PDB file of C-alpha atoms in Angstrom:
ATOM      1  CA  MET A  21     126.062  79.510  94.177  1.00 48.00           C
ATOM      2  CA  ASP A  22     127.452  82.511  95.293  1.00 51.00           C
ATOM      3  CA  ARG A  23     131.075  83.150  95.792  1.00 56.00           C
ATOM      4  CA  VAL A  24     132.995  84.903  98.512  1.00 54.00           C
ATOM      5  CA  THR A  25     136.471  85.601  97.228  1.00 54.00           C
ATOM      6  CA  ALA A  26     138.692  88.086  99.373  1.00 51.00           C
ATOM      7  CA  THR A  27     137.579  91.132  97.354  1.00 67.00           C
ATOM      8  CA  GLY A  28     133.870  90.238  97.124  1.00 78.00           C
ATOM      9  CA  VAL A  29     130.652  88.733  96.787  1.00 86.00           C
ATOM     10  CA  ARG A  30     130.602  87.292  93.226  1.00 90.00           C
ATOM     11  CA  ALA A  31     126.574  86.766  92.512  1.00 92.00           C
ATOM     12  CA  THR A  32     124.417  86.489  88.656  1.00 94.00           C
ATOM     13  CA  ALA A  33     120.690  86.180  88.925  1.00 95.00           C
ATOM     14  CA  ARG A  34     119.679  84.838  85.122  1.00 97.00           C
ATOM     15  CA  ILE A  35     116.065  84.969  82.771  1.00 98.00           C
ATOM     16  CA  VAL A  36     114.815  83.610  80.470  1.00 98.00           C
ATOM     17  CA  ALA A  37     111.403  84.345  78.634  1.00 97.00           C
ATOM     18  CA  GLU A  38     110.185  82.622  76.045  1.00 97.00           C
ATOM     19  CA  ASP A  39     106.141  82.690  74.064  1.00 94.00           C
ATOM     20  CA  GLY A  40     104.241  79.929  75.745  1.00 85.00           C
ATOM     21  CA  GLY A  41     101.753  80.064  73.142  1.00 84.00           C
ATOM     22  CA  ARG A  42      98.444  80.614  74.472  1.00 81.00           C
ATOM     23  CA  HIS A  43      99.852  79.558  78.735  1.00 83.00           C
ATOM     24  CA  GLY A  44     101.298  82.413  78.216  1.00 87.00           C
ATOM     25  CA  THR A  45     104.926  83.787  78.892  1.00 94.00           C
ATOM     26  CA  SER A  46     106.734  80.946  79.902  1.00 95.00           C
ATOM     27  CA  LEU A  47     110.159  81.255  82.172  1.00 96.00           C
ATOM     28  CA  PRO A  48     112.927  78.299  81.288  1.00 96.00           C
ATOM     29  CA  VAL A  49     115.178  79.820  83.010  1.00 97.00           C
ATOM     30  CA  LEU A  50     114.956  81.721  86.400  1.00 96.00           C
ATOM     31  CA  ALA A  51     117.510  81.508  89.089  1.00 95.00           C
ATOM     32  CA  GLY A  52     119.538  84.012  90.766  1.00 93.00           C
ATOM     33  CA  GLU A  53     122.584  83.710  93.582  1.00 89.00           C
ATOM     34  CA  GLY A  54     123.325  84.693  97.484  1.00 82.00           C
ATOM     35  CA  PRO A  55     122.430  88.140  96.900  1.00 86.00           C
ATOM     36  CA  LEU A  56     120.319  87.535  93.994  1.00 90.00           C
ATOM     37  CA  ALA A  57     117.179  86.661  94.111  1.00 91.00           C
ATOM     38  CA  PRO A  58     114.568  86.040  91.224  1.00 94.00           C
ATOM     39  CA  ARG A  59     110.689  85.088  92.024  1.00 95.00           C
ATOM     40  CA  ARG A  60     108.240  85.549  89.411  1.00 94.00           C
ATOM     41  CA  THR A  61     105.044  87.346  90.584  1.00 92.00           C
ATOM     42  CA  ARG A  62     101.301  87.180  90.011  1.00 87.00           C
ATOM     43  CA  SER A  63      99.622  88.217  87.088  1.00 81.00           C
ATOM     44  CA  GLU A  64      96.774  88.805  84.997  1.00 75.00           C
ATOM     45  CA  SER A  65      98.103  89.476  81.254  1.00 81.00           C
ATOM     46  CA  GLU A  66     100.476  86.821  78.822  1.00 86.00           C
ATOM     47  CA  GLU A  67     103.114  89.032  80.340  1.00 93.00           C
ATOM     48  CA  ALA A  68     105.494  87.346  83.032  1.00 95.00           C
ATOM     49  CA  ARG A  69     106.255  89.536  86.071  1.00 96.00           C
ATOM     50  CA  ILE A  70     109.445  88.705  88.339  1.00 96.00           C
ATOM     51  CA  VAL A  71     110.981  90.647  91.426  1.00 95.00           C
ATOM     52  CA  LEU A  72     114.369  90.728  92.109  1.00 93.00           C
ATOM     53  CA  VAL A  73     114.382  90.287  96.072  1.00 89.00           C
ATOM     54  CA  GLY A  74     118.034  91.283  98.157  1.00 76.00           C
ATOM     55  CA  ALA A  75     118.822  88.792 100.303  1.00 58.00           C
ATOM     56  CA  MET A  76     121.835  90.501 101.024  1.00 60.00           C
ATOM     57  CA  SER A  77     122.885  94.276 101.624  1.00 65.00           C
ATOM     58  CA  GLY A  78     124.818  95.827  98.732  1.00 69.00           C
ATOM     59  CA  PRO A  79     126.464  95.703  97.118  1.00 85.00           C
ATOM     60  CA  LEU A  80     129.605  96.679  98.955  1.00 86.00           C
ATOM     61  CA  GLY A  81     133.081  97.368  98.131  1.00 85.00           C
ATOM     62  CA  GLY A  82     134.353  94.178  95.491  1.00 87.00           C
ATOM     63  CA  ASP A  83     131.000  92.719  95.413  1.00 89.00           C
ATOM     64  CA  HIS A  84     130.481  91.977  91.406  1.00 92.00           C
ATOM     65  CA  PHE A  85     126.390  91.103  90.876  1.00 93.00           C
ATOM     66  CA  THR A  86     125.187  90.613  86.870  1.00 95.00           C
ATOM     67  CA  VAL A  87     121.516  90.343  86.328  1.00 96.00           C
ATOM     68  CA  GLU A  88     121.349  88.506  82.451  1.00 97.00           C
ATOM     69  CA  ALA A  89     117.798  88.707  81.817  1.00 98.00           C
ATOM     70  CA  HIS A  90     116.605  86.668  77.466  1.00 98.00           C
ATOM     71  CA  VAL A  91     113.123  87.910  76.058  1.00 98.00           C
ATOM     72  CA  CYS A  92     112.621  85.628  73.310  1.00 98.00           C
ATOM     73  CA  SER A  93     110.421  85.832  70.288  1.00 97.00           C
ATOM     74  CA  GLY A  94     106.566  86.614  70.892  1.00 96.00           C
ATOM     75  CA  ALA A  95     107.093  86.419  75.438  1.00 97.00           C
ATOM     76  CA  ARG A  96     106.781  89.630  76.956  1.00 97.00           C
ATOM     77  CA  LEU A  97     108.075  89.939  80.589  1.00 97.00           C
ATOM     78  CA  ARG A  98     108.095  92.700  83.070  1.00 97.00           C
ATOM     79  CA  VAL A  99     111.205  92.973  85.867  1.00 97.00           C
ATOM     80  CA  GLY A 100     110.821  94.860  89.316  1.00 95.00           C
ATOM     81  CA  SER A 101     112.791  95.363  92.241  1.00 93.00           C
ATOM     82  CA  ALA A 102     111.566  94.613  96.171  1.00 90.00           C
ATOM     83  CA  ALA A 103     112.698  97.858  97.022  1.00 89.00           C
ATOM     84  CA  ALA A 104     116.250 100.094  96.264  1.00 90.00           C
ATOM     85  CA  THR A 105     119.142  99.347  95.730  1.00 89.00           C
ATOM     86  CA  ILE A 106     121.328 100.442  98.350  1.00 89.00           C
ATOM     87  CA  ALA A 107     124.877 101.008  97.329  1.00 88.00           C
ATOM     88  CA  LEU A 108     127.609 100.480 100.613  1.00 87.00           C
ATOM     89  CA  PRO A 109     130.572 100.738 101.569  1.00 85.00           C
ATOM     90  CA  GLY A 110     132.869  97.150 102.362  1.00 74.00           C
ATOM     91  CA  GLN A 111     135.354  95.767 103.819  1.00 70.00           C
ATOM     92  CA  SER A 112     137.137  95.564 101.036  1.00 67.00           C
ATOM     93  CA  LYS A 113     138.764  99.167  98.929  1.00 69.00           C
ATOM     94  CA  GLY A 114     137.861  98.287  95.569  1.00 77.00           C
ATOM     95  CA  GLU A 115     134.552  99.698  93.718  1.00 86.00           C
ATOM     96  CA  ALA A 116     131.986  96.772  93.584  1.00 91.00           C
ATOM     97  CA  ARG A 117     130.418  95.822  90.328  1.00 94.00           C
ATOM     98  CA  TYR A 118     127.035  95.798  88.854  1.00 94.00           C
ATOM     99  CA  ASP A 119     126.157  94.901  85.954  1.00 96.00           C
ATOM    100  CA  VAL A 120     122.363  94.437  83.950  1.00 97.00           C
ATOM    101  CA  ARG A 121     122.981  92.510  80.400  1.00 98.00           C
ATOM    102  CA  LEU A 122     119.031  92.103  78.372  1.00 98.00           C
ATOM    103  CA  THR A 123     118.754  91.312  75.591  1.00 98.00           C
ATOM    104  CA  VAL A 124     114.814  90.926  73.180  1.00 98.00           C
ATOM    105  CA  ASP A 125     114.474  89.171  71.056  1.00 98.00           C
ATOM    106  CA  ASP A 126     112.458  90.062  67.060  1.00 97.00           C
ATOM    107  CA  GLY A 127     108.437  90.395  68.600  1.00 97.00           C
ATOM    108  CA  GLY A 128     109.282  90.079  72.464  1.00 97.00           C
ATOM    109  CA  GLU A 129     108.965  92.601  75.069  1.00 97.00           C
ATOM    110  CA  LEU A 130     110.905  94.119  77.878  1.00 98.00           C
ATOM    111  CA  ARG A 131     109.133  96.204  80.686  1.00 97.00           C
ATOM    112  CA  TRP A 132     112.667  97.003  82.554  1.00 98.00           C
ATOM    113  CA  LEU A 133     111.886  98.857  85.723  1.00 96.00           C
ATOM    114  CA  PRO A 134     113.883  99.041  89.167  1.00 94.00           C
ATOM    115  CA  GLU A 135     113.535 100.744  91.709  1.00 94.00           C
ATOM    116  CA  GLN A 136     116.051 103.163  92.301  1.00 94.00           C
ATOM    117  CA  LEU A 137     120.499 103.242  93.195  1.00 92.00           C
ATOM    118  CA  ILE A 138     121.499 104.810  95.719  1.00 92.00           C
ATOM    119  CA  SER A 139     124.919 105.835  96.290  1.00 91.00           C
ATOM    120  CA  ALA A 140     125.525 105.405  99.939  1.00 89.00           C
ATOM    121  CA  ARG A 141     128.744 107.850 101.702  1.00 89.00           C
ATOM    122  CA  GLY A 142     131.698 105.910 101.289  1.00 89.00           C
ATOM    123  CA  SER A 143     130.674 103.679  98.747  1.00 89.00           C
ATOM    124  CA  ASP A 144     132.232 103.100  95.374  1.00 91.00           C
ATOM    125  CA  LEU A 145     130.197 100.930  92.357  1.00 92.00           C
ATOM    126  CA  HIS A 146     130.457 101.248  88.714  1.00 95.00           C
ATOM    127  CA  VAL A 147     127.268  99.747  86.566  1.00 95.00           C
ATOM    128  CA  THR A 148     127.068  98.815  82.971  1.00 97.00           C
ATOM    129  CA  THR A 149     123.974  98.591  81.455  1.00 97.00           C
ATOM    130  CA  ARG A 150     123.743  96.710  78.034  1.00 98.00           C
ATOM    131  CA  VAL A 151     120.936  96.411  76.293  1.00 98.00           C
ATOM    132  CA  ASP A 152     121.087  94.096  72.293  1.00 98.00           C
ATOM    133  CA  LEU A 153     117.297  94.095  71.003  1.00 98.00           C
ATOM    134  CA  ALA A 154     115.946  93.037  67.486  1.00 98.00           C
ATOM    135  CA  PRO A 155     114.855  95.318  65.007  1.00 96.00           C
ATOM    136  CA  THR A 156     111.047  94.780  66.279  1.00 97.00           C
ATOM    137  CA  ALA A 157     112.190  94.276  69.933  1.00 98.00           C
ATOM    138  CA  ARG A 158     109.375  97.095  72.486  1.00 98.00           C
ATOM    139  CA  LEU A 159     111.245  97.780  75.688  1.00 98.00           C
ATOM    140  CA  VAL A 160     110.211 100.816  78.509  1.00 97.00           C
ATOM    141  CA  LEU A 161     113.932 101.033  80.282  1.00 98.00           C
ATOM    142  CA  ARG A 162     113.761 102.993  83.547  1.00 97.00           C
ATOM    143  CA  GLU A 163     116.671 103.861  85.388  1.00 96.00           C
ATOM    144  CA  GLU A 164     116.858 106.381  88.439  1.00 95.00           C
ATOM    145  CA  GLN A 165     120.127 107.191  90.691  1.00 92.00           C
ATOM    146  CA  VAL A 166     119.280 109.175  94.536  1.00 92.00           C
ATOM    147  CA  LEU A 167     123.558 110.812  95.355  1.00 89.00           C
ATOM    148  CA  GLY A 168     123.056 110.095  98.942  1.00 83.00           C
ATOM    149  CA  ARG A 169     119.611 109.216 101.437  1.00 81.00           C
ATOM    150  CA  ALA A 170     118.517 111.651 103.574  1.00 77.00           C
ATOM    151  CA  GLY A 171     120.756 114.899 104.675  1.00 76.00           C
ATOM    152  CA  GLU A 172     123.820 112.220 103.502  1.00 79.00           C
ATOM    153  CA  GLU A 173     126.603 113.141 101.057  1.00 85.00           C
ATOM    154  CA  PRO A 174     127.200 110.009  97.663  1.00 84.00           C
ATOM    155  CA  GLY A 175     129.124 108.120  97.929  1.00 87.00           C
ATOM    156  CA  ARG A 176     131.358 107.451  93.695  1.00 90.00           C
ATOM    157  CA  LEU A 177     128.845 106.445  91.522  1.00 91.00           C
ATOM    158  CA  THR A 178     129.639 106.133  87.682  1.00 92.00           C
ATOM    159  CA  SER A 179     126.666 104.572  85.721  1.00 93.00           C
ATOM    160  CA  ARG A 180     127.095 103.632  81.955  1.00 96.00           C
ATOM    161  CA  LEU A 181     124.092 102.391  80.195  1.00 97.00           C
ATOM    162  CA  ALA A 182     124.366 101.620  76.202  1.00 97.00           C
ATOM    163  CA  VAL A 183     121.284 100.042  73.943  1.00 97.00           C
ATOM    164  CA  ARG A 184     121.859  98.477  70.524  1.00 97.00           C
ATOM    165  CA  ILE A 185     119.460  97.884  67.697  1.00 97.00           C
ATOM    166  CA  ALA A 186     119.762  95.213  64.959  1.00 96.00           C
ATOM    167  CA  GLY A 187     123.557  96.477  66.156  1.00 95.00           C
ATOM    168  CA  ARG A 188     123.323  99.080  65.623  1.00 96.00           C
ATOM    169  CA  THR A 189     124.721 101.753  68.971  1.00 97.00           C
ATOM    170  CA  VAL A 190     121.627 104.256  69.312  1.00 96.00           C
ATOM    171  CA  LEU A 191     122.253 104.972  72.604  1.00 96.00           C
ATOM    172  CA  ASP A 192     125.329 105.117  74.346  1.00 96.00           C
ATOM    173  CA  GLN A 193     126.047 107.497  77.523  1.00 94.00           C
ATOM    174  CA  GLU A 194     127.735 106.658  80.900  1.00 91.00           C
ATOM    175  CA  LEU A 195     127.502 109.837  83.660  1.00 88.00           C
ATOM    176  CA  SER A 196     130.179 109.804  87.438  1.00 88.00           C
ATOM    177  CA  CYS A 197     129.030 111.516  90.109  1.00 84.00           C
ATOM    178  CA  GLY A 198     130.554 112.182  94.068  1.00 80.00           C
ATOM    179  CA  PRO A 199     133.676 111.952  95.211  1.00 81.00           C
ATOM    180  CA  GLY A 200     136.347 111.632  92.935  1.00 77.00           C
ATOM    181  CA  ALA A 201     134.290 112.249  90.089  1.00 72.00           C
ATOM    182  CA  PRO A 202     135.354 114.577  87.192  1.00 74.00           C
ATOM    183  CA  GLY A 203     135.141 118.797  87.782  1.00 72.00           C
ATOM    184  CA  GLY A 204     131.602 119.468  87.371  1.00 63.00           C
ATOM    185  CA  TRP A 205     128.989 116.887  88.135  1.00 68.00           C
ATOM    186  CA  ASP A 206     127.546 118.353  90.362  1.00 71.00           C
ATOM    187  CA  GLY A 207     127.297 122.662  87.743  1.00 64.00           C
ATOM    188  CA  PRO A 208     124.342 123.730  86.017  1.00 69.00           C
ATOM    189  CA  ALA A 209     125.707 121.867  83.245  1.00 60.00           C
ATOM    190  CA  VAL A 210     125.110 118.245  84.866  1.00 66.00           C
ATOM    191  CA  LEU A 211     123.021 118.087  87.814  1.00 69.00           C
ATOM    192  CA  GLY A 212     122.762 121.708  88.751  1.00 67.00           C
ATOM    193  CA  GLY A 213     122.761 120.661  92.448  1.00 71.00           C
ATOM    194  CA  HIS A 214     120.253 117.982  92.661  1.00 76.00           C
ATOM    195  CA  ARG A 215     120.340 114.615  94.567  1.00 82.00           C
ATOM    196  CA  ALA A 216     117.921 111.606  92.011  1.00 89.00           C
ATOM    197  CA  VAL A 217     118.750 111.333  88.523  1.00 90.00           C
ATOM    198  CA  GLY A 218     117.607 109.364  85.732  1.00 93.00           C
ATOM    199  CA  GLN A 219     116.529 108.307  81.793  1.00 94.00           C
ATOM    200  CA  LEU A 220     113.698 106.096  80.006  1.00 96.00           C
ATOM    201  CA  VAL A 221     114.112 104.206  77.245  1.00 97.00           C
ATOM    202  CA  LEU A 222     111.493 103.590  74.548  1.00 97.00           C
ATOM    203  CA  VAL A 223     112.033 101.342  71.627  1.00 97.00           C
ATOM    204  CA  ARG A 224     108.795 100.743  69.602  1.00 96.00           C
ATOM    205  CA  PRO A 225     109.484 100.017  65.160  1.00 95.00           C
ATOM    206  CA  GLU A 226     106.811 102.543  64.926  1.00 94.00           C
ATOM    207  CA  TYR A 227     108.925 105.147  65.795  1.00 94.00           C
ATOM    208  CA  ALA A 228     111.174 104.433  63.113  1.00 91.00           C
ATOM    209  CA  VAL A 229     107.668 106.241  60.662  1.00 92.00           C
ATOM    210  CA  GLN A 230     106.721 108.687  63.350  1.00 92.00           C
ATOM    211  CA  PRO A 231     109.452 109.674  65.706  1.00 91.00           C
ATOM    212  CA  VAL A 232     108.641 111.782  69.062  1.00 92.00           C
ATOM    213  CA  THR A 233     108.718 115.765  68.803  1.00 92.00           C
ATOM    214  CA  PRO A 234     111.807 116.595  70.896  1.00 93.00           C
ATOM    215  CA  ARG A 235     110.600 118.773  74.111  1.00 91.00           C
ATOM    216  CA  THR A 236     110.423 119.280  77.693  1.00 89.00           C
ATOM    217  CA  VAL A 237     108.174 116.855  80.702  1.00 83.00           C
ATOM    218  CA  GLY A 238     107.255 119.168  83.338  1.00 74.00           C
ATOM    219  CA  GLU A 239     109.762 121.365  84.283  1.00 74.00           C
ATOM    220  CA  LYS A 240     113.396 119.269  85.076  1.00 79.00           C
ATOM    221  CA  ALA A 241     112.848 116.737  81.874  1.00 87.00           C
ATOM    222  CA  ALA A 242     113.575 116.740  78.186  1.00 91.00           C
ATOM    223  CA  LEU A 243     112.882 114.213  75.869  1.00 94.00           C
ATOM    224  CA  VAL A 244     114.484 113.375  72.748  1.00 95.00           C
ATOM    225  CA  PRO A 245     114.591 110.961  69.405  1.00 95.00           C
ATOM    226  CA  LEU A 246     117.240 108.486  69.258  1.00 94.00           C
ATOM    227  CA  ALA A 247     119.061 107.640  66.050  1.00 87.00           C
ATOM    228  CA  GLY A 248     116.365 104.696  65.711  1.00 86.00           C
ATOM    229  CA  PRO A 249     112.988 103.259  66.728  1.00 95.00           C
ATOM    230  CA  ALA A 250     113.112 104.977  69.956  1.00 96.00           C
ATOM    231  CA  ALA A 251     113.658 107.576  72.895  1.00 96.00           C
ATOM    232  CA  LEU A 252     115.199 108.961  75.652  1.00 96.00           C
ATOM    233  CA  VAL A 253     114.204 110.887  78.750  1.00 96.00           C
ATOM    234  CA  THR A 254     116.803 112.366  81.076  1.00 93.00           C
ATOM    235  CA  ALA A 255     115.447 113.257  84.285  1.00 92.00           C
ATOM    236  CA  ALA A 256     116.308 115.396  87.289  1.00 89.00           C
ATOM    237  CA  ALA A 257     115.110 115.598  90.701  1.00 89.00           C
ATOM    238  CA  PRO A 258     115.727 116.607  94.351  1.00 88.00           C
ATOM    239  CA  ASP A 259     114.863 114.104  95.081  1.00 90.00           C
ATOM    240  CA  ALA A 260     113.910 110.328  94.669  1.00 91.00           C
ATOM    241  CA  ARG A 261     109.946 111.003  94.352  1.00 92.00           C
ATOM    242  CA  LEU A 262     109.419 113.416  92.278  1.00 91.00           C
ATOM    243  CA  LEU A 263     112.317 111.864  90.214  1.00 92.00           C
ATOM    244  CA  ARG A 264     109.091 109.023  89.735  1.00 94.00           C
ATOM    245  CA  ARG A 265     106.566 111.231  89.684  1.00 93.00           C
ATOM    246  CA  THR A 266     108.782 112.944  87.126  1.00 92.00           C
ATOM    247  CA  LEU A 267     109.173 109.799  84.595  1.00 93.00           C
ATOM    248  CA  ASP A 268     105.816 108.515  85.465  1.00 93.00           C
ATOM    249  CA  GLU A 269     104.061 111.722  83.732  1.00 91.00           C
ATOM    250  CA  ALA A 270     106.162 111.168  81.064  1.00 91.00           C
ATOM    251  CA  LEU A 271     105.482 107.722  80.538  1.00 92.00           C
ATOM    252  CA  ALA A 272     101.775 108.460  80.995  1.00 90.00           C
ATOM    253  CA  GLU A 273     102.440 110.953  77.490  1.00 88.00           C
ATOM    254  CA  LEU A 274     103.968 107.931  75.913  1.00 87.00           C
ATOM    255  CA  GLY A 275     101.188 105.713  76.424  1.00 80.00           C
TER     256      GLY A 275
END
C-alpha cells in the first residue's frame, strides 16, 4: 500500500521482466502503490509492454514516488505512461521527489518512453533517473520536461540523469530550472527562452565499433556519442508538441 505521511505520499512501483522463451517476455513482478499503477498492454511481438497509469494527482509537494524496473537477460520491455505527469504544489512546503531506477542485464532490451513531465507554477520537484546496464544491454530512453502549462510560469524543477554501462559512468547530467534555480538557466547557453527540453539516450553494443557522428538534428537538437556504446540527443523547443516531433525524428534517423 502507498504510505501517507505528514509530509506527503510515499509510493513505489516495481517491474521485473524475464525471458519467457517462445512465449516472449514474462513479468513475474508487476506491482504498484497508490498513484503508481503499472498495467500490461497487448503486444504482437516478443516485447512486453507496460503503461504507467497515474491513479492520483501529483507528485505534490512532499510526495516521494519511486519506479524500479529490472530487465533480465534476453527479455524485452517497453514502458510508457497513459498521460503526462504534472508536478503540482501541495499543502506541504517540502519538495517532491520522483526516483526512477532501471537495470538491464546482458542481452536485455528496455525502451523507456514515458509522456512529458510538466512543471506547474508553485511546484518543486526533484527527478532522478539512474540506469545500470550490462555490457550487451540495449536501451532507448526518452525524457521530456515542459516548464509550465499553457501561459503559466514554471515551478522549480531539478532533473538528474545518470547512465552506467558495465559499472562505468557514461552520462551524469543535471538541469535545474524555474524559481530559485541557478541563474542563466533560461539564457542562450541553456534553454534560450524555450519551455520544453528533452533527451534521448540510446545504448547499442554496435556503437562500440561504429560510434555515431556528432551532428545537429533539425534546428534545436544535437546528437553526440558518449564514452561507451551509447549516444545522446538533446533538444529544446517552444512547446511539447515540437519537442516530441524533434525527438521522434532523431530516433527515426538513428533507426
